[in-house]
Amino acid sequence: MNTPTQNTPAPGAQQSLSIPQAMQLAFEHHGAGRLAEAEGLLRKILQVAPQHATALHLLGVIAQQAGNLELGVQLLQQAVQLAPGEAQFLSNLAEMCRRLGRLEEAVRHGEQAIALAPQSALAQSNLGIAYYDQGDLARAKACQQRALALNPRMPAALNNLGSILRDEKDKPGAIDCYRQVLAIAPDHAEAASNLGSVLCESEQPEEALKVLLPLVKARPNYAEAHSNLATAFLLQEQLDKAEFGFRRALALKPEYPEACIGLAKVLQEKRCLAEAEASALRGLQIAPDKAELHSVLGGILTESGYPEKAEAAYRQALSLDPKLITGYLGRGHLRMENGDMAGARADFEHALSLDEENLGARLALVQVDKVKEGDANMAALVASAQQLESLPEIKALPLHFALGKCYEDTREYDLAFQHYQQGCQLKRKRIDYSADATDRLNQNIRGFFSQENIDRLRGAGCSSELPIFVLGMPRSGTTLTETILASHSAVYGAGELHDILEIANHPRGQSAQPYPASLEGITQAELQIMGERYVAGLQKRAPGSARITDKMPANFQCLGLIHLMLPKAKIIHVKRNPVDTCLSNFTRLFNKSQYQSYDLVELGRYYRHYAALMEHWRAVLPADAFYEIQYEELVADQEGQARAMLDYCGLEWEEACLDFHKTERSIRTASVTQVRQPIYKTSVEKWRHYEQHLGPLLDVLGDLIER
């Protein structure tokens, strides 16, 4: 190595301080975190000995630590040129090049380092990271394993090996590696964050919280830890905590696509679809080639009522990552909604081929059509049930609902109910729902929409005849009703839209109070603007359509508001046997909301809330304000009921309305498979199969039913 003589004093230092002594002092400053003092001393050394390779190397390391990677690389390149046999210099240069994305240089320097020092665990590990960034997992893994053979307690190599195993889908192996790191170095923040993340991927959010909560407390400015913690809360359906965490992560690290994904998912769960889409698009500005972002956007667009755009988003996601399971599942559900059952099945089966343990794919396959004896998917689910006791709740929950559907289809009703009930119990533990709050909402709606208020506000509104609303209890026949209407050449079926509920909660764009308090002080002029705002949203979905349906069942809560906003709109209320309606809700794992559905007593209370509110609308609105149809009558006399319904809507009869199951349109609802076949009557009085299990529900419904 070309270095100055040891007796040369460092400039500005005492005459007794030689350059080796000055270097020693610089190392001490650096080791103690006094970077400015170390840098100052090194620069003085280099004034006297500009070719001092060790000084250049340490100065480059300090530049990198200060965030100036380009300068760090330049200084290390000079050091390597002066001392080409120093493996440490080459290894550190490789790592800096890697961080700058100069991966070919990183690998070249890393290979040179281990050729000089094959026994250097650090050099082996650094080379492994460069290979990892190149996507060469085999070489990356071999490097980390050689590093650990040399130093079995090397935290960096264990952490890196964990990340490789995670990418190889060996999540238990990854978890073990990260736990080993923390056993050796309890304060290793990156390993703790990685462990929390892979525990979330393994659907163990409770275990993830044990790791991530202390980490965030110790490292409050660690963006990745906040994002991983938010993911754990999202898996537990603690949406407010999850939203806070993702927003905190983005405040700390604005260019963070993973946090954008998480925030988009939370906002979608909260039904804030415009904000969810904005978060996904923000992520795509940062990382346009991130497949998961396109997949998340596809789900949001599906729910927002834009199936063509959703299809394009899924197509892009799968072109970027042909092994993206969420992309196949999302596109499969979209294909189901569009009536392409064969395509949906193909997507679900492909997702399952990528991960045989994926319960989401198995649950989806169960929903495609009726399960028959000897069904291979059912056999796999039944086999999985042997491990139900040991499965994390997040996995056991969908498995119970899938088994319930299997046993119901094969007419083993007692077994089916057992699984439905256990699935509902697990789901109820995870959600925040208050039947008392629902009762108060009901009272508040009836209080605001008094006869006096309605009479005072009536007379304006938007005069458009474009909308046809189909509303009622979920699972009451609203999908069937809308599909019959959408089979008419003049009608576009837009499905379940959140637009009315969004306008009700934010009538002036923003509101500090939820509906109906949000409407305090509302004027006729504002009601007209709200109606026009709604119609504009409809027209964006189907420009040029004469009539557009909105089949959001929960719009029954806003029926009076719809009447005032859109006095010429047609409103169809679908009624169904109360017990069949409630049972159909109880036996369905909804994608989002419908939180009242997972407890028989709460479900009965909700039905009573709905029935009381509909009775209120009958009392305070004109007799022709809405049209009512009975599901059981529609099933028994499809043509007669359909003709009467079309007549109410001012539409001429078309035979296509009898062949509704052939209509090509998107159907975004739990009833998607039922309306892809002709009307059948097996769903009428279906509750009799489960009667012995429904006592709590029947008691709450009381006078609303005939036993």
XYZ file of C-alpha atoms in Angstrom, residues 78-611:
534
model
C -9.581 6.133 -5.401
C -8.815 3.956 -2.370
C -9.208 0.742 -4.415
C -6.980 2.118 -7.161
C -4.268 2.830 -4.580
C -4.759 -0.455 -2.702
C -6.280 -3.009 -5.103
C -5.554 -5.861 -2.724
C -7.744 -4.575 0.119
C -10.820 -6.790 0.182
C -12.665 -4.539 2.644
C -12.343 -1.565 0.319
C -13.750 -3.588 -2.582
C -16.567 -5.006 -0.477
C -17.656 -1.568 0.740
C -17.395 -0.182 -2.795
C -19.637 -3.035 -3.973
C -22.239 -2.160 -1.340
C -22.243 1.532 -2.271
C -22.606 0.738 -5.966
C -25.508 -1.554 -5.085
C -27.264 1.214 -3.200
C -26.919 3.443 -6.251
C -28.450 0.726 -8.425
C -25.189 0.053 -10.269
C -25.612 -3.676 -9.829
C -23.142 -4.986 -12.409
C -20.366 -2.923 -10.798
C -21.498 -4.076 -7.367
C -21.269 -7.743 -8.342
C -17.882 -7.268 -10.043
C -16.354 -5.536 -7.020
C -17.983 -8.025 -4.662
C -16.535 -10.998 -6.570
C -13.102 -9.352 -6.460
C -13.443 -8.890 -2.701
C -14.211 -12.541 -1.950
C -11.494 -13.698 -4.357
C -9.057 -11.758 -2.158
C -10.687 -12.718 1.150
C -12.877 -15.821 0.805
C -12.997 -16.093 4.599
C -14.611 -12.650 4.976
C -18.202 -13.167 6.066
C -18.961 -9.490 5.447
C -17.683 -9.634 1.854
C -19.743 -12.778 1.188
C -22.864 -11.161 2.621
C -22.424 -7.901 0.696
C -22.020 -9.807 -2.563
C -25.154 -11.755 -1.715
C -27.174 -8.546 -1.384
C -25.993 -7.420 -4.824
C -27.072 -10.730 -6.352
C -30.395 -10.398 -4.514
C -31.014 -7.000 -6.065
C -30.257 -8.507 -9.474
C -32.964 -11.083 -8.838
C -30.503 -13.987 -8.707
C -31.859 -15.671 -5.587
C -29.773 -18.837 -5.966
C -26.427 -16.996 -5.932
C -27.686 -14.591 -3.273
C -28.667 -17.491 -1.029
C -25.342 -19.277 -1.544
C -23.431 -16.115 -0.545
C -25.435 -15.654 2.665
C -25.033 -19.320 3.541
C -21.233 -19.065 3.066
C -21.224 -15.959 5.259
C -23.114 -17.824 7.986
C -20.810 -20.832 7.707
C -17.982 -18.410 8.501
C -19.946 -16.518 11.185
C -23.153 -18.265 12.297
C -24.122 -15.308 14.494
C -23.825 -12.609 11.827
C -27.059 -10.554 12.060
C -26.785 -8.993 8.589
C -26.384 -12.356 6.852
C -29.266 -13.896 8.834
C -31.492 -10.930 8.006
C -30.577 -11.136 4.319
C -31.149 -14.894 4.238
C -34.567 -14.296 5.791
C -35.486 -11.964 2.951
C -34.338 -14.519 0.361
C -36.365 -17.302 1.977
C -39.349 -14.967 2.087
C -39.070 -14.406 -1.664
C -38.816 -18.174 -2.135
C -42.190 -18.447 -0.309
C -40.516 -20.175 2.651
C -42.189 -17.982 5.231
C -41.468 -20.245 8.235
C -37.786 -20.251 7.272
C -37.801 -16.460 6.941
C -39.479 -16.058 10.312
C -36.860 -18.323 11.907
C -34.017 -16.258 10.419
C -35.447 -12.959 11.631
C -36.031 -14.376 15.096
C -32.414 -15.561 15.195
C -31.278 -12.027 14.385
C -33.320 -10.595 17.247
C -32.002 -13.240 19.641
C -28.460 -12.085 18.822
C -29.193 -8.370 18.384
C -32.508 -7.420 20.073
C -32.269 -3.834 18.780
C -31.907 -4.837 15.111
C -34.716 -2.647 13.752
C -34.675 -3.926 10.175
C -35.012 -7.561 11.275
C -37.869 -6.645 13.630
C -39.675 -4.787 10.851
C -39.091 -7.654 8.409
C -40.342 -10.171 10.964
C -43.515 -8.147 11.502
C -44.055 -7.957 7.750
C -43.646 -11.697 7.090
C -45.861 -12.520 10.087
C -48.543 -10.404 8.423
C -47.987 -12.268 5.158
C -48.393 -15.492 7.121
C -51.706 -14.163 8.459
C -50.437 -13.889 12.009
C -51.226 -10.239 12.792
C -51.391 -10.819 16.556
C -47.784 -12.084 16.561
C -46.755 -9.231 14.278
C -48.116 -6.671 16.740
C -45.947 -8.123 19.520
C -42.885 -7.279 17.445
C -43.967 -4.059 15.754
C -45.535 -2.100 18.624
C -42.280 -1.996 20.646
C -40.331 -1.232 17.462
C -42.460 1.802 16.586
C -42.205 3.022 20.157
C -38.396 2.749 20.041
C -38.084 4.048 16.445
C -40.975 6.513 15.947
C -39.537 7.806 12.660
C -39.092 4.395 11.022
C -41.504 4.534 8.084
C -41.316 0.827 7.221
C -42.200 -0.140 10.795
C -45.274 2.126 10.729
C -46.388 0.623 7.414
C -45.960 -2.957 8.636
C -47.787 -2.132 11.874
C -50.623 -0.634 9.851
C -50.788 -3.831 7.783
C -51.218 -5.867 10.974
C -54.062 -3.583 12.066
C -55.651 -3.875 8.606
C -55.603 -7.668 8.867
C -57.387 -7.318 12.208
C -59.917 -4.959 10.565
C -58.903 -2.118 12.896
C -59.273 0.346 10.061
C -58.731 3.644 11.886
C -55.444 2.451 13.376
C -54.390 1.065 10.005
C -55.157 4.333 8.219
C -53.191 6.314 10.815
C -50.192 4.011 10.392
C -50.075 4.198 6.610
C -50.494 7.976 6.652
C -47.691 8.250 9.207
C -45.445 6.094 7.019
C -46.135 8.328 4.010
C -45.490 11.462 6.052
C -42.074 10.054 6.949
C -41.362 8.634 3.502
C -43.529 10.227 0.772
C -42.061 8.056 -2.008
C -43.270 4.795 -0.458
C -45.429 2.700 -2.825
C -46.104 -0.078 -0.279
C -47.688 2.428 2.091
C -49.786 3.769 -0.813
C -51.042 0.221 -1.409
C -51.931 -0.192 2.253
C -53.704 3.147 2.479
C -55.667 2.390 -0.698
C -56.833 -0.919 0.806
C -57.936 0.754 4.048
C -59.826 3.500 2.238
C -61.499 0.906 0.014
C -62.600 -0.997 3.127
C -63.993 2.276 4.484
C -65.904 2.807 1.219
C -63.910 5.970 0.475
C -63.429 4.826 -3.106
C -62.318 8.112 -4.670
C -59.632 8.533 -2.003
C -58.622 4.879 -2.371
C -58.174 5.324 -6.103
C -56.120 8.475 -5.516
C -53.800 6.578 -3.167
C -53.305 3.775 -5.689
C -52.596 6.293 -8.457
C -50.125 8.101 -6.195
C -48.332 4.801 -5.726
C -48.254 4.205 -9.481
C -46.632 7.596 -10.021
C -43.841 6.419 -7.713
C -43.647 2.818 -8.975
C -45.460 2.421 -12.311
C -44.191 -1.147 -12.749
C -45.374 -2.431 -9.363
C -47.870 -5.144 -10.235
C -49.666 -5.159 -6.883
C -50.599 -1.491 -7.280
C -52.336 -2.231 -10.585
C -54.150 -5.142 -8.944
C -55.327 -2.995 -6.022
C -56.492 -0.342 -8.486
C -58.417 -3.041 -10.352
C -60.321 -3.936 -7.193
C -61.165 -0.306 -6.486
C -62.356 0.289 -10.045
C -64.475 -2.856 -9.879
C -66.189 -1.635 -6.738
C -66.581 1.872 -8.180
C -68.545 0.486 -11.125
C -65.955 0.693 -13.913
C -65.518 -2.943 -15.035
C -63.687 -2.134 -18.297
C -61.080 -0.033 -16.500
C -60.771 -2.717 -13.825
C -60.120 -5.376 -16.474
C -57.340 -3.227 -17.957
C -55.756 -2.758 -14.514
C -55.724 -6.519 -13.847
C -54.331 -7.175 -17.306
C -51.473 -4.776 -16.622
C -50.832 -6.292 -13.182
C -50.548 -9.820 -14.566
C -48.373 -8.747 -17.473
C -45.923 -7.283 -14.947
C -46.113 -10.290 -12.610
C -47.600 -13.486 -14.096
C -47.466 -15.105 -10.632
C -49.450 -12.436 -8.798
C -52.113 -14.411 -6.949
C -54.141 -11.340 -5.954
C -54.310 -10.385 -9.625
C -55.826 -13.729 -10.629
C -58.275 -13.678 -7.724
C -59.355 -10.115 -8.476
C -59.760 -10.761 -12.176
C -61.594 -14.010 -11.432
C -64.172 -12.182 -9.324
C -64.522 -9.546 -12.045
C -65.109 -12.295 -14.606
C -67.782 -13.816 -12.350
C -69.497 -10.444 -12.222
C -69.356 -10.232 -16.007
C -70.895 -13.700 -16.386
C -67.697 -15.399 -17.588
C -67.868 -18.343 -15.185
C -65.402 -20.456 -17.170
C -62.872 -17.642 -17.162
C -63.429 -17.061 -13.459
C -62.879 -20.728 -12.665
C -59.692 -20.727 -14.740
C -58.331 -17.737 -12.819
C -59.185 -19.234 -9.427
C -57.651 -22.584 -10.366
C -54.507 -20.856 -11.623
C -54.225 -18.938 -8.351
C -54.549 -22.242 -6.520
C -51.834 -23.799 -8.680
C -49.507 -21.006 -7.532
C -50.361 -21.587 -3.863
C -52.214 -24.762 -2.908
C -52.801 -23.356 0.583
C -54.614 -20.254 -0.665
C -58.016 -20.360 1.013
C -59.192 -17.315 -0.915
C -58.907 -19.283 -4.147
C -60.683 -22.312 -2.664
C -63.492 -20.164 -1.262
C -63.883 -18.494 -4.651
C -64.091 -21.865 -6.425
C -66.830 -22.925 -4.005
C -68.838 -19.854 -5.006
C -68.595 -20.385 -8.777
C -71.369 -22.986 -8.802
C -73.004 -25.747 -6.757
C -70.649 -28.140 -4.995
C -71.309 -31.810 -5.735
C -70.392 -35.022 -3.937
C -66.840 -36.042 -4.771
C -65.759 -32.469 -5.577
C -61.951 -32.303 -5.296
C -61.974 -28.797 -3.924
C -64.446 -29.801 -1.226
C -62.256 -32.781 -0.333
C -59.276 -30.457 0.106
C -61.325 -28.127 2.301
C -62.570 -31.000 4.437
C -58.965 -32.189 4.837
C -57.941 -28.664 5.876
C -60.674 -28.716 8.515
C -58.658 -31.290 10.471
C -56.268 -28.442 11.332
C -58.960 -25.900 12.211
C -58.021 -25.897 15.897
C -54.452 -24.806 15.137
C -55.160 -22.433 12.248
C -54.869 -18.673 12.825
C -58.328 -17.109 13.014
C -57.776 -15.175 9.821
C -57.443 -18.498 7.943
C -60.061 -20.421 9.910
C -62.707 -17.787 9.192
C -62.999 -18.202 5.379
C -62.510 -21.957 5.739
C -65.621 -22.203 7.927
C -67.728 -20.309 5.377
C -66.383 -22.401 2.500
C -67.195 -25.620 4.352
C -70.637 -24.271 5.197
C -71.334 -23.696 1.496
C -70.032 -27.194 0.633
C -72.193 -28.943 3.213
C -75.232 -26.854 2.290
C -74.870 -27.765 -1.368
C -74.584 -31.436 -0.423
C -77.648 -31.125 1.871
C -75.809 -31.735 5.144
C -77.540 -28.791 6.787
C -76.557 -29.369 10.411
C -72.873 -29.541 9.503
C -73.314 -26.508 7.261
C -74.844 -24.426 10.052
C -72.141 -25.488 12.478
C -69.487 -24.048 10.183
C -71.490 -20.930 9.301
C -71.987 -20.204 12.995
C -68.321 -20.695 13.866
C -67.289 -18.527 10.930
C -69.688 -15.789 12.035
C -68.373 -15.937 15.600
C -64.808 -15.441 14.379
C -65.852 -12.590 12.088
C -67.882 -10.871 14.820
C -64.807 -10.783 17.077
C -62.923 -8.814 14.438
C -65.393 -6.046 13.651
C -66.717 -2.962 15.372
C -70.506 -2.976 15.125
C -73.129 -1.577 17.489
C -76.770 -2.600 17.169
C -77.628 0.276 19.517
C -75.955 2.730 17.118
C -78.031 1.297 14.274
C -81.191 1.813 16.309
C -80.176 5.435 16.971
C -79.505 5.954 13.263
C -82.977 4.645 12.497
C -84.524 7.070 14.994
C -82.476 9.982 13.638
C -83.517 9.264 10.044
C -87.189 9.109 10.982
C -86.774 12.254 13.066
C -85.206 14.288 10.280
C -87.543 13.022 7.550
C -90.709 13.966 9.380
C -93.833 14.714 7.391
C -93.288 18.397 8.110
C -89.686 18.436 6.835
C -90.528 16.456 3.725
C -93.406 18.757 2.850
C -91.183 21.797 3.411
C -88.350 20.513 1.196
C -90.445 18.925 -1.544
C -90.976 20.739 -4.838
C -87.503 21.183 -6.287
C -84.796 18.615 -6.865
C -83.247 17.418 -10.125
C -85.845 16.562 -12.769
C -83.820 13.771 -14.420
C -85.623 10.503 -15.148
C -82.339 8.639 -15.692
C -82.081 6.706 -12.389
C -83.924 3.560 -11.377
C -83.180 2.616 -7.774
C -83.490 -0.975 -6.569
C -83.221 -1.213 -2.802
C -84.104 -3.312 0.235
C -82.356 -5.661 2.621
C -79.139 -7.296 1.347
C -79.865 -10.763 -0.092
C -83.552 -9.938 -0.587
C -83.665 -10.307 -4.382
C -82.379 -6.886 -5.414
C -79.804 -8.424 -7.771
C -82.404 -10.550 -9.547
C -84.687 -7.531 -9.867
C -81.964 -5.321 -11.283
C -80.809 -8.008 -13.720
C -84.321 -8.340 -15.153
C -84.416 -4.569 -15.630
C -80.903 -4.464 -17.101
C -81.921 -7.054 -19.688
C -84.047 -4.317 -21.287
C -82.378 -2.580 -24.228
C -82.946 0.883 -22.724
C -81.486 0.077 -19.300
C -77.873 -0.079 -18.122
C -77.313 -1.999 -14.890
C -74.687 -0.118 -12.876
C -74.874 -2.431 -9.854
C -74.236 -1.411 -6.265
C -73.129 2.219 -6.245
C -72.003 4.112 -3.176
C -72.879 7.477 -4.687
C -76.111 8.171 -2.772
C -74.557 7.242 0.574
C -71.556 9.436 -0.232
C -73.780 12.392 -1.108
C -75.924 11.825 1.982
C -72.870 11.959 4.226
C -71.232 14.844 2.344
C -74.071 16.881 0.826
C -71.949 20.000 0.503
C -68.725 18.222 -0.343
C -67.582 18.024 3.272
C -69.412 17.394 6.502
C -68.401 17.095 10.124
C -71.561 15.115 10.882
C -72.715 11.764 9.479
C -76.078 11.286 7.768
C -78.734 12.453 8.578
C -77.209 15.199 10.779
C -75.207 16.158 7.675
C -78.465 17.471 6.156
C -79.236 20.026 8.856
C -80.190 23.326 7.210
C -80.394 21.790 3.739
C -82.337 23.827 1.189
C -84.352 22.976 -1.906
C -81.643 24.533 -4.065
C -78.997 22.336 -2.443
C -81.151 19.251 -2.943
C -81.324 20.049 -6.645
C -77.519 20.389 -6.807
C -77.142 17.061 -4.982
C -79.474 15.389 -7.476
C -77.543 16.820 -10.410
C -74.285 15.661 -8.828
C -75.662 12.137 -8.556
C -76.947 12.064 -12.147
C -73.581 13.310 -13.445
C -71.924 10.370 -11.694
C -74.360 7.943 -13.326
C -73.785 9.392 -16.781
C -70.010 8.884 -16.446
C -70.600 5.145 -16.086
C -72.849 4.716 -19.098
C -72.892 7.753 -21.399
C -75.918 7.789 -23.685
C -78.012 5.287 -21.693
C -81.690 6.149 -21.367
C -82.054 4.603 -17.909
C -79.458 3.441 -15.372
C -80.094 1.248 -12.349
C -78.453 1.686 -8.943
C -78.841 -1.478 -6.877
C -77.352 -0.441 -3.545
C -79.594 -2.217 -0.986
C -78.660 0.182 1.828
C -80.220 3.062 -0.089
C -83.416 2.158 1.780
C -81.984 4.397 4.506
C -81.979 7.305 2.049
C -85.301 6.727 0.334
C -86.760 10.005 1.564
C -83.650 11.885 0.471
C -83.803 10.277 -2.993
C -87.436 11.357 -3.281
C -86.475 14.966 -2.533
C -83.304 15.025 -4.667
C -84.701 13.145 -7.657
C -88.504 13.363 -7.602
C -88.858 11.755 -11.052
C -86.556 8.805 -10.358
C -88.143 5.375 -10.160
C -87.622 3.525 -6.871
C -88.248 -0.212 -6.511
C -88.296 -1.785 -3.062
C -87.732 -5.554 -3.026
C -89.188 -7.507 -0.100
C -88.463 -11.103 0.875
C -89.421 -13.482 3.682
C -87.644 -12.048 6.762
C -86.134 -15.352 7.905
C -84.894 -16.346 4.441
C -83.410 -12.864 4.061
C -81.605 -12.996 7.390
C -80.398 -16.570 6.907
C -78.972 -15.665 3.506
C -77.017 -12.846 5.165
C -75.826 -15.034 8.048
C -74.437 -17.699 5.714
C -72.417 -15.297 3.577
C -68.925 -13.962 4.252
C -69.279 -10.491 2.774
C -66.290 -8.847 1.179
C -66.958 -5.591 3.030
C -69.516 -4.072 5.407
C -72.819 -5.829 6.306
C -71.363 -6.067 9.819
C -74.819 -6.714 11.250
C -74.830 -10.138 9.602
C -72.609 -12.159 11.932
C -74.846 -12.491 14.999
C -78.409 -13.805 14.804
C -79.777 -11.385 17.402
C -78.060 -8.345 15.862
C -79.184 -9.462 12.418
C -82.779 -9.704 13.627
C -82.541 -6.241 15.174
C -81.205 -4.847 11.911
C -84.093 -6.383 9.993
C -86.535 -4.782 12.409
C -84.745 -1.453 11.874
C -85.147 -1.865 8.115
C -88.825 -2.884 8.404
